[in-house]
Amino acid sequence: MGRRRPDTPTLEEVAARAGVGRGTVSRVVNNAAGVRESTRQAVQQAIAELGYVPNLAARTLAGRRADAVALVVTEPDWRLFAEPFFSEIVSSLGDALADTGMQLLLTMVRSDTERKRFLEYARGGRVDGALLVSVRADDTLPDMLAEARLPTVMLGRRSGDEHVSYVDADNAGGARSAVTHLLATGRKAIATITGPLDMYVAQSRLRGYRQGLAAAGLSTDASWIAEGDFTEESGRHAMARLLARHPEIDAVLAASDTTAAGALRELRATGRRVPEDVAIIGFDDFPLAEQTEPRLTTVRQPLAEIGRAMVRLLLEELEEPALAWRHVILRTELIRRDSA
Amino acid sequence: MGRRRPDTPTLEEVAARAGVGRGTVSRVVNNAAGVRESTRQAVQQAIAELGYVPNLAARTLAGRRADAVALVVTEPDWRLFAEPFFSEIVSSLGDALADTGMQLLLTMVRSDTERKRFLEYARGGRVDGALLVSVRADDTLPDMLAEARLPTVMLGRRSGDEHVSYVDADNAGGARSAVTHLLATGRKAIATITGPLDMYVAQSRLRGYRQGLAAAGLSTDASWIAEGDFTEESGRHAMARLLARHPEIDAVLAASDTTAAGALRELRATGRRVPEDVAIIGFDDFPLAEQTEPRLTTVRQPLAEIGRAMVRLLLEELEEPALAWRHVILRTELIRRDSA
DNA sequence: ATGAAAGCGCTAACAA
DNA sequence: TTGTTAGCGCTTTCAT
């Protein structure tokens, strides 16, 4: 099997050529202070002449960081990765990491084999930290990474008492404000289509819906709630169920933008006018993506902000020993693109 | 900045605890032959008790491989990554790599900074090889990697005389067979919508279209050719242009499935019946994805096969010094899902 | 400001 | 079969 990297010049050879010691070359390479300008020049020339490239394994071994962080997508159905939501997040993490000098390594964990392989990789010290997205409620990967003392930050939490560090949007607050907005504009019969209720994010949004109604002194009836799974298909079906139960519905809070699109389609198919008859609000996961449906009022989650916050948290954990978990909840924003 | 991995037990400590030499522990960890069963047991127990995890940097430095390969997406507009085509390819590469024990690291190269960072990473020896997708014709990254003697395999080629190793589909052959099929079923006025003609893949498909016509003794007129960019939007516009020039069109060869969908939509919008009036054939880049449009005859590219071939090539280059470039052209398949 | 030297944790070649 | 040893290429004190 094995294969060795060919004829790569080493730091020592550079030192010899430049007529200096290894330490000096090291200082120049890492542009540390305390090197006379003329010396630096000489070393840099030697580096250029030899085409020297530092060996990262040696550097890591010698005690410094791996200068890389892993973005782990624990999604068994990798096709779901082909959603604007993901590319948006990946992109924003890349931006946020851009000037830290770290490599962003995207790794997919679809199976137990891959999970094991990644754990070895991470515990083996090849990354300085891990960013996790799409973590399921029963996934223990975050705990294992945390136990290995690897700085770890999740997008979203697995439950109400999550301990591992995470960044989340204020889902309950967003849903609450959406309902409040709907009530303020005169809507009276507000239903909701949730995400899969074994996911904390879906539970939170449902809770916000309930809070919004409760704040107006309204009671919550289970018949106004239909569970979906974030897909458009499920949005249509859920909408159909709700209409069958309550033809008088005049507003719907959907679990996501995609779900909202499904609901909207179903409404139109049944002859309702949107948003005149029925107002729809969904969570906008991918603000930059084009919409096939006309924009309605939306609870916007600041994805770019989320990416930035995740990186910030990770860097913090990198600096100081992780004495505590850090959590950041980002405010959502109600965007009116259309009179609802 | 710096941060050290805490209290990680080393191979030496394991050896001490198991009462054996370091070499023996190394053999057990890499399950090499030549270790008495009882010894192996003892070592493994010590490993378990100490929670030992091998330091990958040290392993790499000591001469073995990095046990990781990079999948590089050189796509400035990262949103394009949110296409079934990509997730399909990534997934298939992951599968193909599954039992090699290597980590697949997805890295995005959107800017010069990222390109530079990745180059350092790769030349630094942190990956054993690189797989490149969506490489533009004028991108020199493949050459730089090759010069660094890093095994490199591309999906597709940049030009007709590509030298760096690649795996490609037989685009010309596929287009040719599509045209031949159309002619055989009685179509006479066959137009084509191409991809961006500064991409070799688009050129190849156009060439195949011409060859198919030429084989039947038909001449090719530029007015039957409209350039698109693989998107649905461009498919619609191109179709509109073609219809304006040649209302008698009875068949279209589109550059991709997405383009075909656009053309189809435009045709329907203008009242044509598809596929009765007009037959459409596109290249199917993502056979598993759901289609919004009813399936028509398609030139199918075996994406899973392409992934497997890329990994195979990479492994070959890993084994032996790369004395030569290796190229694999995979046959496409004409799939009739609907009478055209 | 700079050189010398001591590891970092592992693999592999060589003894025993 | 197993222990010992010599590096892999770099960072980082510690002298100078």
GROMACS .gro file of C-alpha atoms in nm, chain A residues 1-6 53-58 60-61 63 65-66 68 78-79 81-84 87 90-91 94-95 97-99 101-108 110 114 117-118 120-121 123-126 149 151 288 317-319, chain B residues 1-6 53-58 60-61 63 65-66 68 78-79 81-84 87 90-91 94-95 97-99 101-108 110 114 117-118 120-121 123-126 149 151 288 317-319:
model
  112
    1MET     CA    1   0.000   0.000   0.000
    2GLY     CA    2   0.208   0.277   0.144
    3ARG     CA    3   0.332   0.565  -0.058
    4ARG     CA    4   0.567   0.831   0.055
    5ARG     CA    5   0.563   1.190  -0.045
    6PRO     CA    6   0.854   1.242  -0.275
   53VAL     CA    7   0.612   2.370   0.202
   54PRO     CA    8   0.580   2.298   0.572
   55ASN     CA    9   0.481   1.948   0.667
   56LEU     CA   10   0.153   1.986   0.848
   57ALA     CA   11   0.173   1.655   1.030
   58ALA     CA   12   0.503   1.751   1.184
   60THR     CA   13   0.067   1.943   1.444
   61LEU     CA   14   0.274   1.685   1.622
   63GLY     CA   15   0.239   2.083   1.954
   65ARG     CA   16  -0.312   2.313   1.640
   66ALA     CA   17  -0.431   2.115   1.344
   68ALA     CA   18  -0.864   2.269   1.061
   78TRP     CA   19  -2.768   1.266   0.213
   79ARG     CA   20  -3.004   1.386  -0.055
   81PHE     CA   21  -2.816   1.792   0.184
   82ALA     CA   22  -2.917   1.921  -0.156
   83GLU     CA   23  -3.122   2.194   0.005
   84PRO     CA   24  -3.053   2.563  -0.003
   87SER     CA   25  -2.542   2.525   0.114
   90VAL     CA   26  -2.187   2.585   0.470
   91SER     CA   27  -2.118   2.900   0.281
   94GLY     CA   28  -1.680   2.921   0.525
   95ASP     CA   29  -1.701   3.298   0.524
   97LEU     CA   30  -1.380   3.094   0.904
   98ALA     CA   31  -1.211   3.269   0.615
   99ASP     CA   32  -0.973   3.486   0.808
  101GLY     CA   33  -0.648   3.056   0.864
  102MET     CA   34  -0.829   2.731   0.929
  103GLN     CA   35  -0.939   2.478   0.674
  104LEU     CA   36  -1.305   2.388   0.678
  105LEU     CA   37  -1.352   2.017   0.627
  106LEU     CA   38  -1.698   1.896   0.545
  107THR     CA   39  -1.754   1.538   0.648
  108MET     CA   40  -2.068   1.338   0.605
  110ARG     CA   41  -2.443   0.868   0.712
  114GLU     CA   42  -1.867   0.671   0.888
  117ARG     CA   43  -1.426   0.677   1.117
  118PHE     CA   44  -1.495   1.039   1.188
  120GLU     CA   45  -1.118   0.838   1.514
  121TYR     CA   46  -1.027   1.120   1.286
  123ARG     CA   47  -0.999   1.217   1.839
  124GLY     CA   48  -0.682   1.156   1.647
  125GLY     CA   49  -0.628   1.528   1.660
  126ARG     CA   50  -0.668   1.608   1.293
  149ARG     CA   51  -1.254   1.732   2.493
  151PRO     CA   52  -1.442   2.191   2.105
  288LEU     CA   53  -3.118   3.402  -0.056
  317GLU     CA   54  -1.366   2.717   2.316
  318LEU     CA   55  -1.038   2.683   2.135
  319GLU     CA   56  -0.884   2.962   2.335
  341MET     CA   57  -0.395   3.114   2.061
  342GLY     CA   58  -0.260   2.765   2.094
  343ARG     CA   59  -0.438   2.487   2.269
  344ARG     CA   60  -0.304   2.146   2.344
  345ARG     CA   61  -0.496   1.829   2.347
  346PRO     CA   62  -0.527   1.731   2.708
  393VAL     CA   63  -0.658   0.674   2.062
  394PRO     CA   64  -0.368   0.688   1.817
  395ASN     CA   65  -0.235   1.032   1.733
  396LEU     CA   66  -0.290   1.069   1.362
  397ALA     CA   67  -0.034   1.341   1.317
  398ALA     CA   68   0.237   1.121   1.459
  400THR     CA   69   0.134   1.039   0.933
  401LEU     CA   70   0.469   1.187   1.021
  403GLY     CA   71   0.577   0.772   0.725
  405ARG     CA   72  -0.042   0.782   0.459
  406ALA     CA   73  -0.273   1.054   0.583
  408ALA     CA   74  -0.779   1.094   0.398
  418TRP     CA   75  -2.161   2.769  -0.388
  419ARG     CA   76  -2.538   2.776  -0.424
  421PHE     CA   77  -2.377   2.298  -0.491
  422ALA     CA   78  -2.735   2.264  -0.379
  423GLU     CA   79  -2.812   2.047  -0.677
  424PRO     CA   80  -2.898   1.681  -0.678
  427SER     CA   81  -2.514   1.536  -0.351
  430VAL     CA   82  -2.062   1.312  -0.307
  431SER     CA   83  -2.271   1.026  -0.185
  434GLY     CA   84  -1.849   0.827  -0.002
  435ASP     CA   85  -1.980   0.482  -0.077
  437LEU     CA   86  -1.445   0.513  -0.032
  438ALA     CA   87  -1.629   0.339   0.250
  439ASP     CA   88  -1.418   0.030   0.279
  441GLY     CA   89  -1.061   0.319   0.562
  442MET     CA   90  -1.007   0.670   0.433
  443GLN     CA   91  -1.183   0.982   0.547
  444LEU     CA   92  -1.353   1.183   0.276
  445LEU     CA   93  -1.301   1.552   0.331
  446LEU     CA   94  -1.516   1.790   0.133
  447THR     CA   95  -1.354   2.126   0.082
  448MET     CA   96  -1.496   2.419  -0.101
  450ARG     CA   97  -1.472   2.962  -0.382
  454GLU     CA   98  -0.957   2.933  -0.013
  457ARG     CA   99  -0.538   2.752   0.184
  458PHE     CA  100  -0.636   2.425   0.029
  460GLU     CA  101  -0.113   2.442   0.151
  461TYR     CA  102  -0.328   2.184   0.316
  463ARG     CA  103   0.083   1.997  -0.017
  464GLY     CA  104   0.129   1.983   0.356
  465GLY     CA  105   0.051   1.617   0.330
  466ARG     CA  106  -0.279   1.611   0.511
  489ARG     CA  107   0.281   1.493  -0.700
  491PRO     CA  108  -0.267   1.187  -0.680
  628LEU     CA  109  -3.248   0.934  -0.829
  657GLU     CA  110  -0.230   0.637  -0.835
  658LEU     CA  111  -0.176   0.592  -0.464
  659GLU     CA  112  -0.027   0.249  -0.514
   0.00000   0.00000   0.00000
